[in-house]
XYZ file of C-alpha atoms in Angstrom:
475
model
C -16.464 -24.542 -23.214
C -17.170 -23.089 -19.514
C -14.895 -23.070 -17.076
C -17.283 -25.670 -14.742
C -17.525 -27.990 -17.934
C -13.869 -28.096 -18.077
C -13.322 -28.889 -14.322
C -16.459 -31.605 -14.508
C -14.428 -33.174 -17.332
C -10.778 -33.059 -15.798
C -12.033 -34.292 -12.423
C -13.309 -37.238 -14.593
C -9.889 -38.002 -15.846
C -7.719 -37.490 -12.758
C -10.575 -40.025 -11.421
C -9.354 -41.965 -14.623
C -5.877 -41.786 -13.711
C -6.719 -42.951 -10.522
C -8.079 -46.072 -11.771
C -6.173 -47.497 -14.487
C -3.300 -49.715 -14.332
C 0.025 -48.340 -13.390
C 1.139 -48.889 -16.765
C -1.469 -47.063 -18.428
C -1.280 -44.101 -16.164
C 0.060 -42.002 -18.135
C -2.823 -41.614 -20.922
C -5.091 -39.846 -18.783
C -2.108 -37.933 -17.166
C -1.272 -36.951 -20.077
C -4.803 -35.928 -21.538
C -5.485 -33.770 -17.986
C -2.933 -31.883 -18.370
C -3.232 -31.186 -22.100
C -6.576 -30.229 -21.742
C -5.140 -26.953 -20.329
C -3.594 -26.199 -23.055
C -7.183 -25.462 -25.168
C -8.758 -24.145 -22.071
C -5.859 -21.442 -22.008
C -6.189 -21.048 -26.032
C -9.617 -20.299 -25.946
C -9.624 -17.897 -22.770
C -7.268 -15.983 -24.500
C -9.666 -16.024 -27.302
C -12.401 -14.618 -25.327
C -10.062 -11.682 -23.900
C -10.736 -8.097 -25.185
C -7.561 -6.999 -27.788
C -4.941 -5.283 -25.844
C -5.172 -7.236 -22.601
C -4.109 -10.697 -23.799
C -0.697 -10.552 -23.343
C -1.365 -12.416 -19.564
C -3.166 -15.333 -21.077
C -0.161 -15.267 -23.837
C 2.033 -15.794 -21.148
C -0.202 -18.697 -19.408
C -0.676 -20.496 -22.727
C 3.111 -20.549 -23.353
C 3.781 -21.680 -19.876
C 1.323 -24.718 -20.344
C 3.083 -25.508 -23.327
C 6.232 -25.667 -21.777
C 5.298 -27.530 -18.690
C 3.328 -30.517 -20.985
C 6.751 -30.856 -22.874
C 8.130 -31.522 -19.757
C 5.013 -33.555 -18.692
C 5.783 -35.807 -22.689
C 9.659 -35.730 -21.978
C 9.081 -37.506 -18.254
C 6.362 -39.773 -19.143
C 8.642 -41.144 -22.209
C 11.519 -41.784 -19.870
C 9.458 -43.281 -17.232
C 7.283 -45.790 -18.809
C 8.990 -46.381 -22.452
C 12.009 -47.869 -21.107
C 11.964 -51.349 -19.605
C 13.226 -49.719 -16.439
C 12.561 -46.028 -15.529
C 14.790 -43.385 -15.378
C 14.425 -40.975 -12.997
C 14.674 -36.725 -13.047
C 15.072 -36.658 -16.459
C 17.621 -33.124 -16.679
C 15.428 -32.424 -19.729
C 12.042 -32.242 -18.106
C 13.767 -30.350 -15.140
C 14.632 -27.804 -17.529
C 11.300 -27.590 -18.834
C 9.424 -27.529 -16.018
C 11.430 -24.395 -14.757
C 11.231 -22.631 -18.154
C 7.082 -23.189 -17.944
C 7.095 -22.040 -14.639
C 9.605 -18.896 -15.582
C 6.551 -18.352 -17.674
C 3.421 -18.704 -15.253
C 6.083 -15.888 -13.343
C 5.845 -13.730 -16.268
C 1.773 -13.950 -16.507
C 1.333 -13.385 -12.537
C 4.012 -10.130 -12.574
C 1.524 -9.085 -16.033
C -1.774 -9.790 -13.862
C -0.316 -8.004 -10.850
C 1.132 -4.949 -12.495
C -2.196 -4.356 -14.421
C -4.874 -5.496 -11.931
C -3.097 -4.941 -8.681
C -1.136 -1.671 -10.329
C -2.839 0.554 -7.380
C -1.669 -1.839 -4.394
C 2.041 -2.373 -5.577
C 3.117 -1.841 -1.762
C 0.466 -4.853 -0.623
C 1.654 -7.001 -3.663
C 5.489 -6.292 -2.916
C 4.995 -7.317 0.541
C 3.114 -10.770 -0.139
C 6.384 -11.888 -2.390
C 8.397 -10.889 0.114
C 6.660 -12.932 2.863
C 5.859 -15.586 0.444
C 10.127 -15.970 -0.967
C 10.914 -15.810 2.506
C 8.519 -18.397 3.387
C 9.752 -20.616 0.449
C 13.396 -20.093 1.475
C 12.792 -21.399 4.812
C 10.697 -24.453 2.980
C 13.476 -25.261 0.782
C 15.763 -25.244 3.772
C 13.823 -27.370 6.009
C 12.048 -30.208 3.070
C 13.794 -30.040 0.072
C 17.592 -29.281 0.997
C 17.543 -32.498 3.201
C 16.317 -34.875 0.932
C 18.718 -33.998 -1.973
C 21.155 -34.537 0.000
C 20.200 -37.617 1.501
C 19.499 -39.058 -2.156
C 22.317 -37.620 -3.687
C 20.505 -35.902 -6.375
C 22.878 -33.566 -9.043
C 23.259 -30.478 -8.273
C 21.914 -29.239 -11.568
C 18.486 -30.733 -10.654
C 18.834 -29.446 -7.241
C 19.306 -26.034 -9.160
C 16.260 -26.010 -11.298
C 13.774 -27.454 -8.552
C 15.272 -24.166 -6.200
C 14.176 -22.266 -9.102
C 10.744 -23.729 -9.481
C 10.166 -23.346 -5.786
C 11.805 -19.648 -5.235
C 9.759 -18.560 -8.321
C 6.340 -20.782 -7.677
C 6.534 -19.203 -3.835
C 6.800 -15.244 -5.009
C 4.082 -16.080 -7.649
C 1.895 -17.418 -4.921
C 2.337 -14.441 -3.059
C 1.376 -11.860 -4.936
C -1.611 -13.500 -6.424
C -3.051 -14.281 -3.178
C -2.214 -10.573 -2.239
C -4.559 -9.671 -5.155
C -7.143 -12.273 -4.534
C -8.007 -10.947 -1.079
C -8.011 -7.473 -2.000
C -11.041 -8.190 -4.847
C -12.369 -11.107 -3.062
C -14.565 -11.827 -6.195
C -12.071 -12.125 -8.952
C -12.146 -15.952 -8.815
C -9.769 -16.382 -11.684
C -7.050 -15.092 -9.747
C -8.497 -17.599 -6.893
C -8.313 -20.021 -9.524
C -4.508 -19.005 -10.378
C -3.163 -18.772 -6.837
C -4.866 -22.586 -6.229
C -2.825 -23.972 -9.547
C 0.212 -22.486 -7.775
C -0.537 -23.483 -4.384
C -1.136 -27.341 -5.291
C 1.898 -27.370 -7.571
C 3.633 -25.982 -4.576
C 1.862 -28.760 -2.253
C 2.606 -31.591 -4.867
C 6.422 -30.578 -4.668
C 6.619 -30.968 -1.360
C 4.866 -34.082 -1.216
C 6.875 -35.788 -4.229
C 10.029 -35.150 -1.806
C 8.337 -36.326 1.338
C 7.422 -39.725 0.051
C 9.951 -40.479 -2.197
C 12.207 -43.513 -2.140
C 15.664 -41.768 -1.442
C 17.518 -44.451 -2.780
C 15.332 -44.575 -6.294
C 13.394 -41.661 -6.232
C 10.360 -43.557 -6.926
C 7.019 -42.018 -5.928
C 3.637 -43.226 -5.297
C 1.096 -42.767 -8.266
C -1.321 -40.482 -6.173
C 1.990 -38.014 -5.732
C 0.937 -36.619 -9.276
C -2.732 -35.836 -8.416
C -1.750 -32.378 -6.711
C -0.282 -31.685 -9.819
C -3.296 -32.660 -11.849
C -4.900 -30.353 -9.926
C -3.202 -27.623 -10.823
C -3.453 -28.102 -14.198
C -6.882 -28.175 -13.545
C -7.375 -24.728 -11.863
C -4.644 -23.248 -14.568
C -7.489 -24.070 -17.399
C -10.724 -23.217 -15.286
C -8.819 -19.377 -14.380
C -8.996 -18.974 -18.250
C -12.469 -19.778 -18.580
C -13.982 -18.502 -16.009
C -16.436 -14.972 -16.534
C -14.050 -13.280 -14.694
C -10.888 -13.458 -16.369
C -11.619 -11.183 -18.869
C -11.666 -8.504 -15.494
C -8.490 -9.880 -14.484
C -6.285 -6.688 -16.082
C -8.372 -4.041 -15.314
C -6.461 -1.953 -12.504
C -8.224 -3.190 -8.803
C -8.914 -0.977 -5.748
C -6.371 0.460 -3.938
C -6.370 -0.323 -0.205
C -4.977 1.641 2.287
C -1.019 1.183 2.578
C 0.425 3.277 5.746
C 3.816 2.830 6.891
C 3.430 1.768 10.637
C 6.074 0.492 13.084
C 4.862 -2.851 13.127
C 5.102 -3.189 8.754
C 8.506 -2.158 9.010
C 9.305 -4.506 11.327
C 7.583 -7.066 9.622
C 9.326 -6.517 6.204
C 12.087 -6.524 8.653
C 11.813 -9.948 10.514
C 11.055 -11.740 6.903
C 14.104 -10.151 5.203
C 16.267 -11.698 8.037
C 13.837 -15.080 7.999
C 16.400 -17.219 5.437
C 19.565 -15.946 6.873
C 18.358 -16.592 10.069
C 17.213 -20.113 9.522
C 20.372 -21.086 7.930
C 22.218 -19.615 10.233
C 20.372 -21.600 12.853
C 20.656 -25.128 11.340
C 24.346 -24.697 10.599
C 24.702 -24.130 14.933
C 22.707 -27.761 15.115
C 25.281 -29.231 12.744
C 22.120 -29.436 10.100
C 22.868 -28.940 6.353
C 22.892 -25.232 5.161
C 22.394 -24.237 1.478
C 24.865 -21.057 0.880
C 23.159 -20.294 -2.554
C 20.152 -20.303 -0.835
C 21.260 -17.530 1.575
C 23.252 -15.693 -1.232
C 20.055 -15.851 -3.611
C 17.530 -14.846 -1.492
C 19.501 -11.954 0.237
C 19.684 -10.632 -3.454
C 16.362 -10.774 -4.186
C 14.656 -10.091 -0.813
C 17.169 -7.134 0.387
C 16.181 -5.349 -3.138
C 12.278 -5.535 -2.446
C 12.243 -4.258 1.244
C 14.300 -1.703 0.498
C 11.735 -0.726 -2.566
C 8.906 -1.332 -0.326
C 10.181 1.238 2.519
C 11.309 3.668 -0.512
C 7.578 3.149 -1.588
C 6.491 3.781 1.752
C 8.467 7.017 1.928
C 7.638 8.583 -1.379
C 3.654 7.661 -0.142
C 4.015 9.496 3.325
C 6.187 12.574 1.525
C 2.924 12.637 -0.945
C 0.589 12.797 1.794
C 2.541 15.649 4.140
C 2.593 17.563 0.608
C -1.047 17.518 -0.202
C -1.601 18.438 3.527
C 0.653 21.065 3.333
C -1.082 22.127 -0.412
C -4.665 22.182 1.364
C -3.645 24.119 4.487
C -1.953 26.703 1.901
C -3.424 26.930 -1.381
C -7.119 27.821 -2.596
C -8.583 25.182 -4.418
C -10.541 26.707 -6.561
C -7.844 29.471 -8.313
C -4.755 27.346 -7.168
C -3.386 30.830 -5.325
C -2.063 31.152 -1.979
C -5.026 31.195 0.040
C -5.734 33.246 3.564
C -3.724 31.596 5.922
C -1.156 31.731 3.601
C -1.221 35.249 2.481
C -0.787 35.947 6.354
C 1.514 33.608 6.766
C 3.582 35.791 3.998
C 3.078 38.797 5.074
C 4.236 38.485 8.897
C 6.944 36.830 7.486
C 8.457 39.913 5.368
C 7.064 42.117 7.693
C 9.863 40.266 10.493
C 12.689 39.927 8.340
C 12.619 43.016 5.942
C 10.192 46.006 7.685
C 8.865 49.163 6.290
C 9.302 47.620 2.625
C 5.454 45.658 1.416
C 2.668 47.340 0.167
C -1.109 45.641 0.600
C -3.587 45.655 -2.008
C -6.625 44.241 -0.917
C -8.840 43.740 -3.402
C -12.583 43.301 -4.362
C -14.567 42.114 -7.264
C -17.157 44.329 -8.465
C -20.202 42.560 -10.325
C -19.705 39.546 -9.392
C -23.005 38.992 -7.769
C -24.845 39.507 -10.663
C -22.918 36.942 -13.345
C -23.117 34.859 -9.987
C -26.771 34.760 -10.242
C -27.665 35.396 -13.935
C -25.133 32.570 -15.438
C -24.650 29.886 -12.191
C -22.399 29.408 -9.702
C -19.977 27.628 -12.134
C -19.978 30.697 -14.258
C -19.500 32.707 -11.046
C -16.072 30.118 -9.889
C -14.861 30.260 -13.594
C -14.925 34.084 -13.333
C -12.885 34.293 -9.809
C -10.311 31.784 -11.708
C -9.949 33.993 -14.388
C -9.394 37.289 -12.491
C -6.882 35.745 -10.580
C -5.182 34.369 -13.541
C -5.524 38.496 -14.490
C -3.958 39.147 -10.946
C -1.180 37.148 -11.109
C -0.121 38.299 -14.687
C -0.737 41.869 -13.387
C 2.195 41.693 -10.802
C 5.907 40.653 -10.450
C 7.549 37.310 -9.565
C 8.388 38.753 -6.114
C 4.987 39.510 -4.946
C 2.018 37.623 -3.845
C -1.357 37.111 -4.963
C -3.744 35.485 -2.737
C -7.469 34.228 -2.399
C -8.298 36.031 0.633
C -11.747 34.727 0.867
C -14.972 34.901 -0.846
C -14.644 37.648 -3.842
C -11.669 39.099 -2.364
C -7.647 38.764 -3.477
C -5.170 40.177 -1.383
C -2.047 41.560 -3.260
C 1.332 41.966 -1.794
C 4.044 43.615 -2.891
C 7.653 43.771 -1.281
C 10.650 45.870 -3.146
C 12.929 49.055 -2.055
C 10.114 50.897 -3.207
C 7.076 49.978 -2.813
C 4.950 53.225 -3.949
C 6.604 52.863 -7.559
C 6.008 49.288 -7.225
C 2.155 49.501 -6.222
C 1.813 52.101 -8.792
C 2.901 50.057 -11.829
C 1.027 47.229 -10.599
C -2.115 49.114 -10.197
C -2.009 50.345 -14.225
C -1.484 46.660 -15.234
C -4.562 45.746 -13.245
C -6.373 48.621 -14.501
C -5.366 47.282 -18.215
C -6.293 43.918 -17.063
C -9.751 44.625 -15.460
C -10.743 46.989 -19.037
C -10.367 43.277 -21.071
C -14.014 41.542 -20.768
C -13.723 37.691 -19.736
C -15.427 35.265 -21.755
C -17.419 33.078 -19.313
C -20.286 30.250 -20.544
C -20.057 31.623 -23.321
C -20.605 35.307 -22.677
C -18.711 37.972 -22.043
C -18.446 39.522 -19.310
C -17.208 42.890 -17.436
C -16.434 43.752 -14.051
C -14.699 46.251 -11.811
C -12.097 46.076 -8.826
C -11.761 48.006 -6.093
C -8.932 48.234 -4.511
C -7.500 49.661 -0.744
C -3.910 50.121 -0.457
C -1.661 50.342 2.733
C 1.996 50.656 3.374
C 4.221 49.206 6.025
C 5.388 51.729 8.780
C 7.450 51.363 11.589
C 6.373 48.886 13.719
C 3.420 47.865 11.014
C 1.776 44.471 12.228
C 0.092 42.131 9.832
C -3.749 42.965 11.336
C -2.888 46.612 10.910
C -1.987 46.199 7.106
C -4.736 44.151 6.261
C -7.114 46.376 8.122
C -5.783 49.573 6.269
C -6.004 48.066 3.132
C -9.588 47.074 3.762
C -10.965 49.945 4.896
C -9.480 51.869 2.169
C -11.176 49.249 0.285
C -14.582 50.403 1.121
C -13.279 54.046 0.167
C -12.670 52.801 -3.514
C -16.190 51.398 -3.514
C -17.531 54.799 -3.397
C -16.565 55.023 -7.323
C -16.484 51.983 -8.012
C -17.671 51.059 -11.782
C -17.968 47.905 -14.401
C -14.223 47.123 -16.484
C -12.554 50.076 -14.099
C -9.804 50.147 -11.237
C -10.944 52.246 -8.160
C -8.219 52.619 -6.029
C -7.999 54.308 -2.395
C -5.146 54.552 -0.716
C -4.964 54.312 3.495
């Protein structure tokens, strides 16, 4: 069965419905909305193993809402006169839709998983929204037809949950415009939303009786339930979607803001016009909406902390070795230099035969190598000092302690013991040499004069410089 089949043939039986006699009405009602129920089955058929737990969800949520569908049609046309808002279909239709709740938060957390923020904010416009909606439509009527309280109850539920469902898969529809089973979804949601709104608009308040064509919306839904499931695309529908950008601006704040304060601020409004005020309403969706903006702004935070931390990381650290990198290393160095003179020790440091594995194995071979002899580096010295990525070939050493001659000497035989190892690099190992200037802090030592004492005594060591051996030189 295709999904444009299956809307050709439902069409054809909501025209049915249209048609017949008001006493048969309820066959093709009845068979419309059934014929979701295989459409769903056979969808979740067609969905790859480990990804059918959404469809699960929509197939038990069709169930539900048919039984409903059965329980009200019995009630209305078995009976010589009908009885109207059956309690048990109430309760049936809000478990089903409890249901269709579940699949959307399943669909959202697995295909909208990278634009939670964007997702958290369309149920939190779209509950606010639906607050303001039951204020203003449904609150009125009920009260004005004196319908029970525990129906009043399950159609706030229906409405509160159909609203936040709505949100959120519209939120993920427009971020992958092509996905047109969540299209599909977010249309059965939005009609069964419509036809809610309609059934209280034209309904006798005295009888609750509604015109036949009141139940076409909700045909339609049905409809668009069943064609999500067999369209091509549903079987993309929990595979994680792109992740737009999600800043925390002024205006979003304020937003999140303004909506959070929406049902409070209607109610509060209607009660100064002498209107009728739902307090549950106000109660309920201060518990629900309060909770989301404050985990969208936490959300927001963590993201901005993430971002001034990787800026921070690529300002600092080398990318390739994962060491402190120059402007670092400097950054260091003045640092101890301000607080705690005459005390650090620079070891500036340069790799001999590099060149050569550079151009006889490939660059990778040549950024493998530099990983692995600052890996060698940084086991070479203590916790307290600093190895750095100065640039190029080049690591910087520093080391800070009450004395730093012993300290640069003991370093300097590890790193002789670590340069004699060969490195196995694309499969071959290799040897090389470091050589190595050394300066100490004075009185009144700057960082530039360190780090040029340590370089030229750099070039000194190069004079004996040799493969798997430490050549030192000393400023």
């Amino acid at each position: 069965m295709s999904s444009r089949g299956y809307a050709v043939a439902s069409f054809g039986l909501i025209a049915a419905y249209c048609a017949f006699p008001a006493d048969l009405r309820w066959l093709p009602y009845l068979l419309a909305t059934f014929a979701a129920v295989p459409a769903v089955a056979i969808g979740l058929r067609r969905s790859p193993a480990g990804t059918r737990l959404p469809w699960w969800l929509l197939l038990i949520a069709v169930g539900f809402l048919n039984a409903g569908n059965l329980n009200w049609a019995w009630f209305v046309y078995v009976p010589p006169e009908p009885i109207r808002g059956h309690l048990a279909s109430a309760a049936l239709y809000a478990l089903g839709y409890l249901f269709l709740l579940g699949d959307a938060v399943m669909i959202v957390l697995r295909r909208g998983r990278r634009d939670l923020g964007g997702v958290i904010d369309a149920a939190i416009t779209s509950l606010a929204l639906g607050g303001v909606l039951w204020d203003v439509v449904f609150l009125p009527f009920h009260q004005a037809a004196n319908v029970p309280a525990v129906e009043q109850g399950f159609l706030f539920t229906d409405v509160f949950v159909m609203m936040g469902i709505l949100g959120a898969l519209l939120r993920v529809a427009l971020v992958d415009r092509h996905l047109v089973a969540v299209w599909l979804l977010a249309a059965g949601l939005a009609t069964c939303v419509l036809a809610n709104v309609v059934s209280v608009v034209t309904a006798d308040p005295v009888t609750g009786a509604l015109p036949d064509w009141t139940n076409v919306p909700f045909l339609l839904g049905y409809v668009c339930l069943g064609a999500a499931a067999l369209h091509p695309s549903a079987v993309l529908i929990t595979e994680p979607g792109p992740a737009p950008a999600d800043d925390l601006t002024a205006g979003r704040l304020m937003f999140l803001g303004l909506m959070m304060a929406l049902i409070p601020v209607v109610g509060g409004g209607r009660a100064m016009l002498g209107l009728a005020v739902d307090g549950v309403l106000i109660a309920v969706g201060s518990a629900v909406l309060v909770p989301l903006v404050m985990l969208r702004v936490g959300r927001l935070a963590a993201q901005r902390r993430r971002a001034e931390q990787a800026l921070v990381r690529l300002a600092t650290v080398d990318l390739l070795t994962g060491l402190p990198n120059r402007a670092a290393c400097l950054e260091r160095l003045a640092t101890e230099l301000a607080t705690d003179p005459g005390r650090q020790a620079v070891l500036f440091c340069d790799l001999d035969g590099f060149k050569p594995v550079n151009d006889r194995l490939g660059h990778a071979a040549g950024d493998a190598l530099l990983v692995a002899v600052g890996a060698r580096l940084r086991g070479a010295v203590r916790e307290t000092d600093l190895v750095s990525r100065f640039g190029g070939d080049e690591f910087v050493v520093i080391c800070h302690g009450d004395d730093p001659r012993a300290a640069v000497e003991a370093v300097c035989e590890r790193i002789r013991a670590a340069v004699r190892e060969p490195i196995g690099i694309a499969g071959d190992q290799v040897r090389v040499g470091l050589s190595v200037g050394v300066a100490f802090a004075g009185p009144g030592a700057t960082t530039d004069d360190l780090i040029n004492r340590a370089d030229l005594a750099m070039y000194q060591a190069k004079q004996s410089k040799a493969l798997g051996e430490l050549s030192l030189a000393h400023a």
